[in-house]
Coordinates of C-alpha atoms in Angstrom, one line a residue:
Chain E
X5 CA 49.5 -7.2 83.0
X6 CA 46.9 -9.7 83.9
X7 CA 45.3 -9.1 80.6
X8 CA 48.5 -10.2 78.8
X9 CA 48.9 -13.3 81.0
X10 CA 45.3 -14.4 80.6
X11 CA 45.4 -13.6 76.9
X12 CA 48.6 -15.7 76.6
X13 CA 46.9 -18.7 78.2
X14 CA 43.8 -18.4 76.2
X15 CA 46.0 -18.2 73.1
X16 CA 47.7 -21.4 74.0
X17 CA 44.3 -22.9 74.5
X18 CA 43.3 -21.8 70.9
X19 CA 46.4 -23.4 69.5
X20 CA 46.3 -26.6 71.4
X21 CA 42.7 -27.2 70.7
X22 CA 43.3 -26.4 67.0
X23 CA 40.7 -23.7 66.9
X24 CA 39.2 -23.9 63.4
X25 CA 39.4 -20.2 62.6
X26 CA 43.0 -20.0 63.8
X27 CA 43.9 -23.0 61.8
X28 CA 42.1 -21.7 58.7
X29 CA 44.0 -18.4 58.9
X30 CA 47.3 -20.1 59.5
X31 CA 46.8 -22.5 56.6
X32 CA 45.8 -19.8 54.2
X33 CA 48.8 -17.7 55.2
X34 CA 51.2 -20.6 54.6
X35 CA 49.6 -21.5 51.2
X36 CA 49.6 -17.9 49.9
X37 CA 53.2 -17.3 51.0
X38 CA 54.4 -20.6 49.8
X39 CA 52.8 -20.1 46.4
X40 CA 54.3 -16.6 46.2
X41 CA 57.7 -18.0 47.2
X42 CA 57.6 -20.7 44.5
X43 CA 56.6 -18.2 41.8
X44 CA 59.2 -15.8 42.9
X45 CA 61.9 -18.5 43.0
X46 CA 61.0 -19.7 39.5
X47 CA 61.5 -16.2 38.2
X48 CA 64.4 -15.1 40.5
X49 CA 66.8 -18.0 40.2
X50 CA 67.1 -17.8 36.4
X51 CA 67.0 -14.0 36.5
X52 CA 69.8 -13.9 39.1
X53 CA 71.7 -16.4 37.0
X54 CA 71.4 -14.2 33.9
X55 CA 72.5 -11.2 35.7
X56 CA 75.5 -13.0 37.2
X57 CA 76.7 -14.8 34.2
X58 CA 76.3 -12.2 31.5
X59 CA 78.3 -9.0 31.3
X60 CA 76.3 -6.0 30.1
X61 CA 76.2 -2.2 30.6
X62 CA 74.6 -1.0 33.8
X63 CA 75.1 -4.3 35.5
X64 CA 76.4 -2.7 38.7
X65 CA 73.6 -0.2 38.7
X66 CA 71.0 -2.9 38.2
X67 CA 72.4 -4.9 41.2
X68 CA 72.4 -1.8 43.4
X69 CA 68.7 -1.2 42.3
X70 CA 67.8 -4.8 43.2
X71 CA 69.5 -4.4 46.6
X72 CA 67.6 -1.2 47.2
X73 CA 64.3 -3.1 46.5
X74 CA 65.2 -5.5 49.4
X75 CA 63.7 -2.9 51.7
X76 CA 60.9 -1.5 49.6
X77 CA 58.0 -0.8 52.0
X78 CA 55.3 -3.4 51.6
X79 CA 52.7 -0.7 51.5
X80 CA 54.3 0.8 48.5
X81 CA 54.1 -2.5 46.6
X82 CA 50.5 -2.8 47.9
X83 CA 49.7 0.7 46.6
X84 CA 51.2 0.2 43.2
X85 CA 49.6 -3.2 42.7
X86 CA 46.2 -1.8 44.0
X87 CA 46.3 0.9 41.3
X88 CA 47.1 -1.8 38.6
X89 CA 44.5 -4.4 39.9
X90 CA 41.6 -2.1 40.7
X91 CA 38.6 -2.3 38.3
X92 CA 39.7 0.9 36.5
X93 CA 43.4 -0.1 36.5
X94 CA 45.2 -1.7 33.5
X95 CA 45.0 -5.2 35.0
X96 CA 41.5 -4.7 36.4
X97 CA 40.0 -7.1 33.9
X98 CA 41.5 -10.1 35.7
X99 CA 39.6 -9.3 38.9
X100 CA 42.5 -10.1 41.2
X101 CA 41.9 -7.4 43.8
X102 CA 40.8 -8.8 47.2
X103 CA 41.6 -12.4 46.1
X104 CA 44.3 -14.8 47.4
X105 CA 45.7 -14.9 43.8
X106 CA 46.2 -11.1 44.0
X107 CA 48.0 -11.5 47.3
X108 CA 50.2 -14.2 45.9
X109 CA 51.1 -11.9 43.0
X110 CA 51.8 -9.0 45.4
X111 CA 54.0 -11.1 47.8
X112 CA 55.9 -12.6 44.8
X113 CA 56.6 -9.1 43.5
X114 CA 57.7 -8.1 47.0
X115 CA 60.3 -10.9 47.4
X116 CA 61.6 -11.3 43.8
X117 CA 64.3 -8.6 44.4
X118 CA 65.5 -10.1 47.6
X119 CA 65.7 -13.6 46.2
X120 CA 67.3 -12.4 42.9
X121 CA 69.8 -10.3 44.8
X122 CA 70.8 -13.1 47.1
X123 CA 71.0 -15.6 44.2
X124 CA 73.4 -13.2 42.5
X125 CA 75.4 -13.0 45.8
X126 CA 75.3 -16.8 46.1
X127 CA 76.6 -17.3 42.6
X128 CA 79.2 -14.6 43.1
X129 CA 80.2 -16.4 46.3
X130 CA 81.3 -19.4 44.4
X131 CA 85.1 -19.2 44.2
X132 CA 86.2 -17.7 40.9
X133 CA 88.8 -20.5 40.7
X134 CA 85.9 -23.0 40.4
X135 CA 84.7 -21.5 37.1
X136 CA 88.3 -21.4 35.8
X137 CA 88.7 -25.0 36.9
X138 CA 85.5 -26.1 35.1
X139 CA 86.4 -24.3 31.9
X140 CA 89.9 -25.7 31.9
X141 CA 88.4 -29.2 32.4
X142 CA 86.7 -28.7 29.1
X143 CA 83.2 -27.6 30.2
X144 CA 81.1 -25.8 27.7
X145 CA 79.5 -22.5 28.7
X146 CA 76.3 -24.2 29.6
X147 CA 78.0 -27.0 31.6
X148 CA 79.9 -24.4 33.5
X149 CA 76.7 -22.5 34.5
X150 CA 74.9 -25.7 35.6
X151 CA 77.9 -26.7 37.7
X152 CA 78.2 -23.3 39.4
X153 CA 74.5 -23.2 40.2
X154 CA 74.8 -26.7 41.6
X155 CA 77.8 -25.5 43.7
X156 CA 75.8 -22.6 45.0
X157 CA 72.7 -24.7 45.6
X158 CA 72.6 -24.3 49.4
X159 CA 73.1 -20.5 49.3
X160 CA 70.3 -20.3 46.7
X161 CA 68.1 -22.4 48.8
X162 CA 68.6 -20.1 51.8
X163 CA 67.8 -17.1 49.6
X164 CA 64.5 -18.7 48.8
X165 CA 63.8 -19.5 52.5
X166 CA 64.6 -15.9 53.4
X167 CA 62.2 -14.7 50.7
X168 CA 59.5 -16.9 52.3
X169 CA 60.2 -15.4 55.6
X170 CA 59.6 -11.9 54.2
X171 CA 56.5 -13.0 52.4
X172 CA 54.7 -14.5 55.4
X173 CA 55.6 -11.7 57.8
X174 CA 54.5 -8.8 55.6
X175 CA 51.3 -6.8 56.3
X176 CA 51.1 -4.1 53.6
X177 CA 50.3 -6.2 50.5
X178 CA 48.1 -8.7 52.4
X179 CA 46.0 -5.8 53.8
X180 CA 45.8 -3.6 50.7
X181 CA 45.4 -6.3 48.0
X182 CA 43.8 -9.0 50.2
X183 CA 41.5 -6.7 52.1
X184 CA 41.5 -9.0 55.2
X185 CA 38.2 -10.7 54.2
X186 CA 37.2 -13.4 56.6
X187 CA 37.5 -16.9 55.3
X188 CA 38.8 -15.5 52.0
X189 CA 41.9 -13.4 52.3
X190 CA 42.4 -13.1 56.0
X191 CA 46.0 -14.1 56.9
X192 CA 48.0 -14.2 60.1
X193 CA 49.4 -10.7 59.9
X194 CA 46.2 -8.9 58.8
X195 CA 44.2 -10.9 61.4
X196 CA 46.6 -9.8 64.1
X197 CA 46.2 -6.2 63.1
X198 CA 42.4 -6.4 63.0
X199 CA 41.9 -8.4 66.2
X200 CA 44.2 -6.2 68.1
X201 CA 42.3 -3.2 66.9
X202 CA 39.0 -4.6 68.2
X203 CA 40.5 -5.8 71.5
X204 CA 40.5 -9.5 70.9
X205 CA 44.0 -10.0 72.4
X206 CA 43.9 -13.8 73.0
X207 CA 43.2 -14.4 69.3
X208 CA 46.0 -12.0 68.3
X209 CA 48.4 -13.5 70.6
X210 CA 47.6 -17.0 69.3
X211 CA 48.2 -15.9 65.8
X212 CA 51.4 -14.0 66.9
X213 CA 52.7 -17.2 68.4
X214 CA 52.0 -19.2 65.3
X215 CA 53.8 -16.5 63.2
X216 CA 56.8 -16.6 65.6
X217 CA 56.9 -20.4 65.3
X218 CA 56.9 -20.2 61.6
X219 CA 59.7 -17.6 61.8
X220 CA 61.6 -20.0 64.1
X221 CA 61.2 -22.8 61.7
X222 CA 62.5 -20.6 58.9
X223 CA 65.6 -19.7 61.0
X224 CA 66.2 -23.3 61.9
X225 CA 65.9 -24.3 58.2
X226 CA 68.3 -21.5 57.3
X227 CA 70.8 -22.7 59.9
X228 CA 70.6 -26.2 58.8
X229 CA 71.3 -25.1 55.2
X230 CA 74.0 -22.6 56.0
X231 CA 75.8 -25.0 58.2
X232 CA 76.8 -26.7 55.0
X233 CA 78.0 -23.5 53.4
X234 CA 81.5 -22.2 53.0
X235 CA 82.5 -19.2 55.0
X236 CA 82.6 -17.1 51.8
X237 CA 79.1 -18.0 50.9
X238 CA 77.8 -17.2 54.4
X239 CA 79.4 -13.8 54.2
X240 CA 77.7 -13.3 50.8
X241 CA 74.4 -13.9 52.5
X242 CA 75.1 -11.4 55.2
X243 CA 77.5 -12.8 57.7
X244 CA 77.7 -16.2 59.3
X245 CA 74.6 -17.5 61.1
X246 CA 75.6 -18.9 64.4
Chain J
X22 CA 103.5 -28.5 20.0
X23 CA 102.7 -25.0 20.9
X24 CA 104.0 -21.9 19.0
X25 CA 103.5 -18.5 20.5
X26 CA 104.2 -15.4 18.6
X27 CA 103.9 -11.7 19.5
X28 CA 101.6 -12.5 22.5
X29 CA 100.6 -9.7 24.8
X30 CA 97.9 -9.2 27.3
X31 CA 96.7 -5.9 28.7
X32 CA 94.2 -5.4 31.5
X33 CA 92.9 -1.8 31.1
X34 CA 96.0 0.4 30.8
X35 CA 98.2 -2.1 32.6
X36 CA 100.4 -4.4 30.5
X37 CA 100.7 -7.8 32.0
X38 CA 102.5 -9.6 29.2
X39 CA 104.4 -8.1 26.3
X40 CA 105.5 -9.6 23.0
X41 CA 106.1 -13.2 24.1
X42 CA 107.6 -15.5 21.4
X43 CA 108.1 -19.1 22.4
X44 CA 108.0 -22.6 21.2
X45 CA 107.2 -25.6 23.3
X46 CA 108.4 -28.9 22.0
X47 CA 106.3 -32.1 22.2
X48 CA 107.2 -34.2 25.2
X49 CA 109.4 -31.7 27.0
X50 CA 109.0 -30.3 30.5
X51 CA 109.2 -26.6 30.2
X52 CA 109.3 -24.3 33.2
X53 CA 108.5 -20.6 33.4
X54 CA 110.5 -19.1 36.1
X55 CA 110.3 -15.6 37.5
X56 CA 109.3 -13.5 40.5
X57 CA 105.8 -13.3 41.8
X58 CA 103.7 -11.0 39.6
X59 CA 105.9 -11.3 36.6
X60 CA 103.1 -12.7 34.4
X61 CA 103.6 -16.5 34.7
X62 CA 100.0 -17.2 35.6
X63 CA 98.7 -14.9 32.9
X64 CA 100.8 -16.7 30.3
X65 CA 99.7 -20.1 31.4
X66 CA 96.0 -19.0 31.4
X67 CA 96.5 -17.7 27.8
X68 CA 98.1 -21.1 26.8
X69 CA 95.1 -22.9 28.4
X70 CA 92.8 -20.6 26.3
X71 CA 91.1 -19.3 29.4
X72 CA 91.7 -15.7 28.5
X73 CA 92.1 -14.0 25.1
X74 CA 95.4 -12.4 24.3
X75 CA 95.3 -8.7 23.4
X76 CA 97.7 -9.3 20.5
X77 CA 99.5 -12.2 19.1
X78 CA 98.8 -15.8 18.2
X79 CA 99.0 -19.2 19.8
X80 CA 99.3 -22.2 17.5
X81 CA 98.5 -25.6 19.0
X82 CA 99.8 -28.4 16.8
X83 CA 99.6 -25.9 13.9
X84 CA 96.0 -24.9 14.6
X85 CA 95.3 -21.2 15.2
X86 CA 93.6 -21.2 18.6
X87 CA 91.8 -17.9 17.8
X88 CA 89.8 -19.5 15.0
X89 CA 86.5 -19.9 16.9
X90 CA 84.9 -20.7 20.2
X91 CA 84.4 -24.3 19.1
X92 CA 88.1 -24.6 18.1
X93 CA 89.2 -23.1 21.4
X94 CA 87.0 -25.6 23.3
X95 CA 88.2 -28.6 21.3
X96 CA 91.9 -27.6 21.8
X97 CA 91.3 -26.8 25.5
X98 CA 90.0 -30.3 25.8
X99 CA 93.4 -31.6 24.7
X100 CA 95.1 -29.9 27.6
X101 CA 94.8 -30.1 31.4
X102 CA 95.6 -27.4 33.9
X103 CA 96.3 -27.4 37.6
X104 CA 96.0 -24.0 39.3
X105 CA 98.1 -22.5 42.0
X106 CA 95.3 -22.6 44.5
X107 CA 93.4 -25.8 43.8
X108 CA 89.7 -25.4 43.8
X109 CA 87.6 -28.5 44.6
X110 CA 83.9 -28.8 44.0
X111 CA 81.6 -29.6 46.8
X112 CA 81.4 -33.3 46.1
X113 CA 83.5 -36.5 46.7
X114 CA 87.1 -36.9 45.6
X115 CA 86.1 -39.2 42.8
X116 CA 83.3 -36.9 41.8
X117 CA 85.8 -34.1 41.4
X118 CA 88.2 -36.2 39.4
X119 CA 85.4 -37.4 37.1
X120 CA 84.4 -33.9 35.8
X121 CA 86.6 -33.7 32.7
X122 CA 85.2 -37.0 31.3
X123 CA 81.7 -36.1 32.3
X124 CA 81.9 -32.9 30.3
X125 CA 83.1 -34.9 27.4
X126 CA 80.1 -37.2 27.8
X127 CA 82.2 -40.4 28.3
X128 CA 80.6 -43.7 29.2
X129 CA 80.0 -44.3 32.9
X130 CA 82.1 -47.5 33.0
X131 CA 85.0 -45.7 31.3
X132 CA 84.7 -42.8 33.8
X133 CA 84.9 -45.2 36.7
X134 CA 87.9 -47.0 35.5
X135 CA 89.8 -43.8 34.6
X136 CA 88.9 -42.2 37.9
X137 CA 90.3 -45.3 39.6
X138 CA 93.5 -45.1 37.5
X139 CA 94.0 -41.4 38.1
X140 CA 93.5 -41.7 41.8
X141 CA 95.9 -44.6 41.9
X142 CA 98.6 -42.5 40.1
X143 CA 98.3 -39.7 42.7
X144 CA 98.0 -42.2 45.6
X145 CA 94.6 -41.1 46.8
X146 CA 92.5 -44.2 46.1
X147 CA 91.8 -44.6 49.8
X148 CA 90.1 -41.2 49.8
X149 CA 87.9 -41.7 46.8
X150 CA 84.6 -41.4 48.6
X151 CA 85.6 -38.6 51.0
X152 CA 84.2 -35.1 50.6
X153 CA 86.9 -33.2 48.7
X154 CA 86.6 -30.0 50.8
X155 CA 87.8 -31.9 53.8
X156 CA 91.2 -32.6 52.3
X157 CA 94.5 -31.1 53.2
X158 CA 96.3 -28.7 50.8
X159 CA 98.7 -31.3 49.5
X160 CA 95.8 -33.8 49.0
X161 CA 93.7 -31.2 47.2
X162 CA 96.7 -30.5 44.9
X163 CA 96.9 -34.2 44.1
X164 CA 93.1 -34.3 43.4
X165 CA 93.6 -31.4 41.0
X166 CA 96.4 -33.2 39.2
X167 CA 94.3 -36.4 39.0
X168 CA 91.4 -34.3 37.7
X169 CA 93.6 -32.8 35.0
X170 CA 95.1 -36.2 34.2
X171 CA 91.9 -38.2 33.7
X172 CA 91.4 -36.9 30.1
X173 CA 94.9 -38.0 29.2
X174 CA 95.9 -34.4 28.1
X175 CA 98.6 -33.9 25.5
X176 CA 99.7 -30.9 27.4
X177 CA 99.6 -30.5 31.1
X178 CA 99.9 -27.0 32.6
X179 CA 100.9 -26.5 36.2
X180 CA 100.8 -23.1 37.8
X181 CA 103.2 -23.0 40.8
X182 CA 102.1 -26.6 41.7
X183 CA 103.9 -26.5 45.1
X184 CA 103.8 -22.9 46.1
X185 CA 101.5 -23.4 49.1
X186 CA 102.9 -26.8 50.2
X187 CA 105.4 -28.0 52.8
X188 CA 108.7 -29.6 51.8
X189 CA 107.3 -33.2 52.2
X190 CA 104.3 -32.5 49.9
X191 CA 106.5 -30.5 47.5
X192 CA 108.7 -33.5 47.0
X193 CA 105.7 -35.7 46.6
X194 CA 104.2 -33.5 43.9
X195 CA 107.5 -33.1 42.1
X196 CA 107.9 -36.9 42.0
X197 CA 104.4 -37.2 40.8
X198 CA 105.0 -34.7 37.9
X199 CA 108.1 -36.6 36.8
X200 CA 106.2 -40.0 37.1
X201 CA 103.4 -38.6 34.9
X202 CA 105.8 -37.4 32.4
X203 CA 107.5 -40.8 32.2
X204 CA 104.3 -42.7 32.0
X205 CA 102.3 -40.6 29.5
X206 CA 105.1 -38.6 27.8
X207 CA 102.8 -35.6 28.3
X208 CA 104.2 -32.2 27.4
X209 CA 104.4 -30.4 30.7
X210 CA 104.5 -26.7 31.1
X211 CA 104.9 -25.4 34.7
X212 CA 105.6 -22.2 36.4
X213 CA 107.6 -21.7 39.5
X214 CA 109.3 -18.9 41.4
X215 CA 111.7 -21.5 42.8
X216 CA 114.6 -21.8 40.5
X217 CA 115.9 -25.0 42.2
X218 CA 112.5 -26.6 41.5
X219 CA 112.8 -25.5 37.9
X220 CA 116.2 -27.2 37.8
X221 CA 114.8 -30.4 39.3
X222 CA 111.9 -30.7 37.0
X223 CA 112.5 -29.0 33.7
X224 CA 114.3 -29.7 30.5
X225 CA 114.2 -26.1 29.5
X226 CA 113.3 -22.8 31.2
X227 CA 112.0 -19.5 30.2
X228 CA 112.7 -16.6 32.6
X229 CA 109.8 -14.1 32.8
X230 CA 110.4 -10.7 34.2
X231 CA 107.9 -7.8 34.2
X232 CA 105.7 -9.5 31.6
X233 CA 108.5 -10.3 29.2
X234 CA 110.4 -13.6 28.5
X235 CA 113.9 -12.4 29.0
X236 CA 115.8 -15.6 28.4
X237 CA 114.9 -19.1 27.2
X238 CA 117.4 -21.9 27.4
X239 CA 118.7 -24.9 29.2
X240 CA 119.0 -24.9 32.9
X241 CA 122.8 -24.6 32.6
X242 CA 122.5 -21.6 30.3
X243 CA 120.3 -19.7 32.7
X244 CA 122.2 -20.6 35.8
X245 CA 125.7 -19.9 34.5
X246 CA 125.1 -17.6 31.5
X247 CA 122.3 -15.3 32.4
X248 CA 121.7 -12.6 29.8
X249 CA 121.1 -9.8 32.1
X250 CA 121.6 -8.3 35.6
X251 CA 118.1 -9.0 36.8
X252 CA 118.1 -12.6 35.6
X253 CA 121.5 -13.1 37.3
X254 CA 120.1 -11.8 40.6
X255 CA 117.1 -13.9 40.3
X256 CA 119.0 -17.1 39.7
X257 CA 121.1 -16.5 42.8
X258 CA 124.2 -14.8 41.5
X259 CA 125.1 -12.4 44.3
X260 CA 128.3 -11.1 42.9
X261 CA 127.9 -8.8 39.9
X262 CA 131.0 -6.7 39.2
X263 CA 131.6 -4.0 36.7
X264 CA 134.8 -3.9 34.8
X265 CA 136.7 -3.0 31.7
X266 CA 138.6 -5.4 29.5
X267 CA 142.3 -4.5 29.6
X268 CA 143.7 -7.1 27.2
X269 CA 142.5 -10.2 25.4
X270 CA 144.7 -13.0 24.2
X271 CA 142.6 -15.4 22.2
X272 CA 139.7 -15.4 24.6
X273 CA 141.8 -15.3 27.8
X274 CA 141.0 -11.8 29.0
X275 CA 142.2 -9.6 31.8
X276 CA 139.6 -7.4 33.3
X277 CA 140.1 -4.5 35.6
X278 CA 137.6 -4.2 38.4
X279 CA 138.5 -1.3 40.6
X280 CA 142.2 -1.8 39.8
X281 CA 142.0 -5.5 40.8
X282 CA 142.7 -7.7 37.8
X283 CA 140.6 -10.8 37.1
X284 CA 141.3 -13.4 34.4
X285 CA 138.2 -14.5 32.5
X286 CA 137.2 -16.3 29.4
X287 CA 135.4 -14.0 27.0
X288 CA 135.6 -12.8 23.4
X289 CA 135.1 -9.2 24.4
X290 CA 137.7 -6.8 23.0
X291 CA 140.0 -4.6 25.1
X292 CA 138.2 -1.4 26.2
X293 CA 134.8 -3.1 26.4
X294 CA 132.8 -2.3 29.5
X295 CA 131.5 -5.6 30.9
X296 CA 129.6 -7.1 33.8
X297 CA 130.9 -10.1 35.6
X298 CA 128.6 -12.7 37.1
X299 CA 130.0 -15.1 39.7
X300 CA 127.8 -17.7 41.5
X301 CA 128.5 -17.7 45.3
X302 CA 129.3 -21.4 45.4
X303 CA 132.1 -20.9 42.8
X304 CA 134.1 -18.7 45.1
X305 CA 136.4 -20.4 47.6
X306 CA 138.0 -18.7 50.6
X307 CA 141.4 -19.3 52.0
X308 CA 143.5 -17.5 54.5
X309 CA 147.1 -16.4 53.8
X310 CA 149.5 -18.8 55.3
X311 CA 153.0 -18.2 54.0
X312 CA 153.1 -18.6 50.2
X313 CA 150.0 -19.0 48.2
X314 CA 149.4 -22.6 47.2
X315 CA 149.8 -23.4 43.5
X316 CA 146.3 -24.2 42.1
X317 CA 144.4 -24.1 38.9
X318 CA 142.5 -21.2 40.4
X319 CA 143.6 -18.2 38.3
X320 CA 142.1 -15.4 40.4
X321 CA 143.3 -14.9 43.9
X322 CA 141.8 -11.8 45.3
X323 CA 142.7 -10.4 48.7
X324 CA 139.9 -8.7 50.7
X325 CA 138.3 -8.3 54.0
X326 CA 135.3 -10.1 55.3
X327 CA 132.6 -7.5 56.0
X328 CA 129.5 -9.6 56.6
X329 CA 128.7 -13.3 57.5
X330 CA 125.1 -14.4 57.3
X331 CA 124.1 -18.0 58.1
X332 CA 122.2 -19.7 55.2
X333 CA 121.2 -23.2 56.2
X334 CA 124.3 -25.3 56.3
X335 CA 126.2 -22.5 54.6
X336 CA 127.5 -19.1 55.5
X337 CA 127.1 -16.3 53.0
X338 CA 130.3 -14.4 53.3
X339 CA 130.8 -11.0 51.8
X340 CA 134.3 -9.9 51.0
X341 CA 135.3 -6.3 50.3
X342 CA 138.2 -5.8 47.9
X343 CA 137.1 -2.4 46.7
X344 CA 134.0 -4.1 45.2
X345 CA 132.1 -6.8 46.9
X346 CA 132.2 -10.6 46.4
X347 CA 129.7 -13.0 48.0
X348 CA 130.9 -16.5 48.7
X349 CA 128.9 -19.5 49.9
X350 CA 131.1 -21.3 52.5
X351 CA 130.1 -24.4 54.3
X352 CA 129.6 -23.8 58.0
X353 CA 132.3 -26.5 58.7
X354 CA 135.0 -24.8 56.6
X355 CA 134.0 -21.4 58.1
X356 CA 134.7 -22.9 61.5
X357 CA 137.9 -24.6 60.5
X358 CA 139.3 -21.4 59.1
X359 CA 137.7 -19.5 62.0
X360 CA 136.4 -16.9 59.6
X361 CA 135.3 -13.7 61.2
X362 CA 134.1 -10.3 60.1
X363 CA 137.2 -8.1 59.7
X364 CA 139.6 -10.9 58.7
X365 CA 141.6 -10.6 55.6
X366 CA 141.2 -13.6 53.3
X367 CA 141.9 -14.7 49.8
X368 CA 139.0 -15.4 47.5
X369 CA 139.7 -17.9 44.8
X370 CA 137.7 -17.8 41.5
X371 CA 138.3 -20.0 38.5
X372 CA 138.5 -18.1 35.2
X373 CA 135.8 -20.4 33.8
X374 CA 133.4 -19.6 36.7
X375 CA 133.1 -16.0 35.7
X376 CA 130.4 -15.3 33.2
X377 CA 131.0 -12.1 31.2
X378 CA 128.4 -10.0 29.4
X379 CA 128.7 -6.6 27.7
X380 CA 127.5 -4.0 30.2
X381 CA 124.8 -1.9 28.8
X382 CA 124.1 0.3 31.8

């Protein structure tokens, strides 16, 4: 017990004094996950739009598949990507294994399904009457799509924020593709895993607290966004957040 | 203005509309009337070119609306539609009203002046900068009307414009519709399940039942000369009697209903089986007090009151004379005559108040 308490106080010390290593790891974590989120959003939002606005065979199946991928184990993504990125793999030429770029790629792949799925839900959450109204007001197909996306903007934004939350908190891809190399690919989650393994609890606790703070910020941002959403849209995103 | 021929719409195996033929004249107010689920909304959506008909054609000003997507868009832009449940976009009231012109890429200054004009017409200028989602149902409906109005449509479609509103807002919207018609001479097509509303607003009505237009005509035709039993029930005719024509003297016929004889005006020949429709407000009730008074009322039927149900300021009174008659009596006269269930009374019906059709069933 005393170990936990003393570890906690040492952790606070590390954070308050802006310990360079802690700060470096935290910054790298944020950068990698932000980059992954931006890439994923750039792909997922148009992709979700395409799936929502166009009718095609197997649409339902595709949506179910995407929803299944919400909970794909991060280590499975890590494993597959490892096989592709390793020297002998099909993408080995790019030398992305054990680099931050490789981690960005991995995290982006991890969160594309969740953002895409939630974007589809967000667009579906826009009242059907809205699209009828737009069309009856003389909107072209393109004008209708733009306006509906605009109508769903808050729900889409929360989908992206949720994706970021999953990216920054995952361990599998960061560990297997990043390799937890000090000053290069070591991020919050992998560092916590390693430092706990070697018994450096104050350091782990400090990183854990930072991770929790980031999680808290994500939740606060989500709340601020969803406070502006309709009840229907909140339900589409998995129930109202209170 | 709009010519509809052989129009039908199926969703899967379900037929929602079946062989609709109809012509809407320029500048008229036309009302579709029918029970919920009869296909009114479907028909309005087809006219607004939101959905494609399964079969049939819609000509708008002589142009075939099925020609191409571009034609459909350009014709749709000559119409405005207000939906039963108004949907407002998450922006200000004026932002909502502006959409139609924005989509048509109008000049900013023109949009501003037209938004102002449209909001002025619906009486919502003071709410121009408010978030539209915060409005009440009646206000939202007025925003929806302003939004449809801003493009100066040649045809305005209104789907049950007052279905979700209280009486005060209903009256407001009805006045608004009439004011718009007067000001812009817009052709207005609306749907309602409230026949009295149809009567207040429309020049002509089309009765829709089970996906078919069963009767088109003036309000008088539909109220007093319904072409079928279901229409009669729907327009508030409670008394439908079956009978056989006994004799006919130049249009003045005697009809036997359960051995009671009624005098009516009909060309039907003796021996014809007929159905008689009588509106409840056309039946008067008297009590026997010595000799019957001499009146122009040809039919005096004696019967017993079997049911009295309050109906606003009226009492719906059912009289059994072998068959049933339902009369609408004011509460005051019911009290003066001290009408009660079990009393024997005389129901008076003018020959001209009985509408006769050949009975098919």
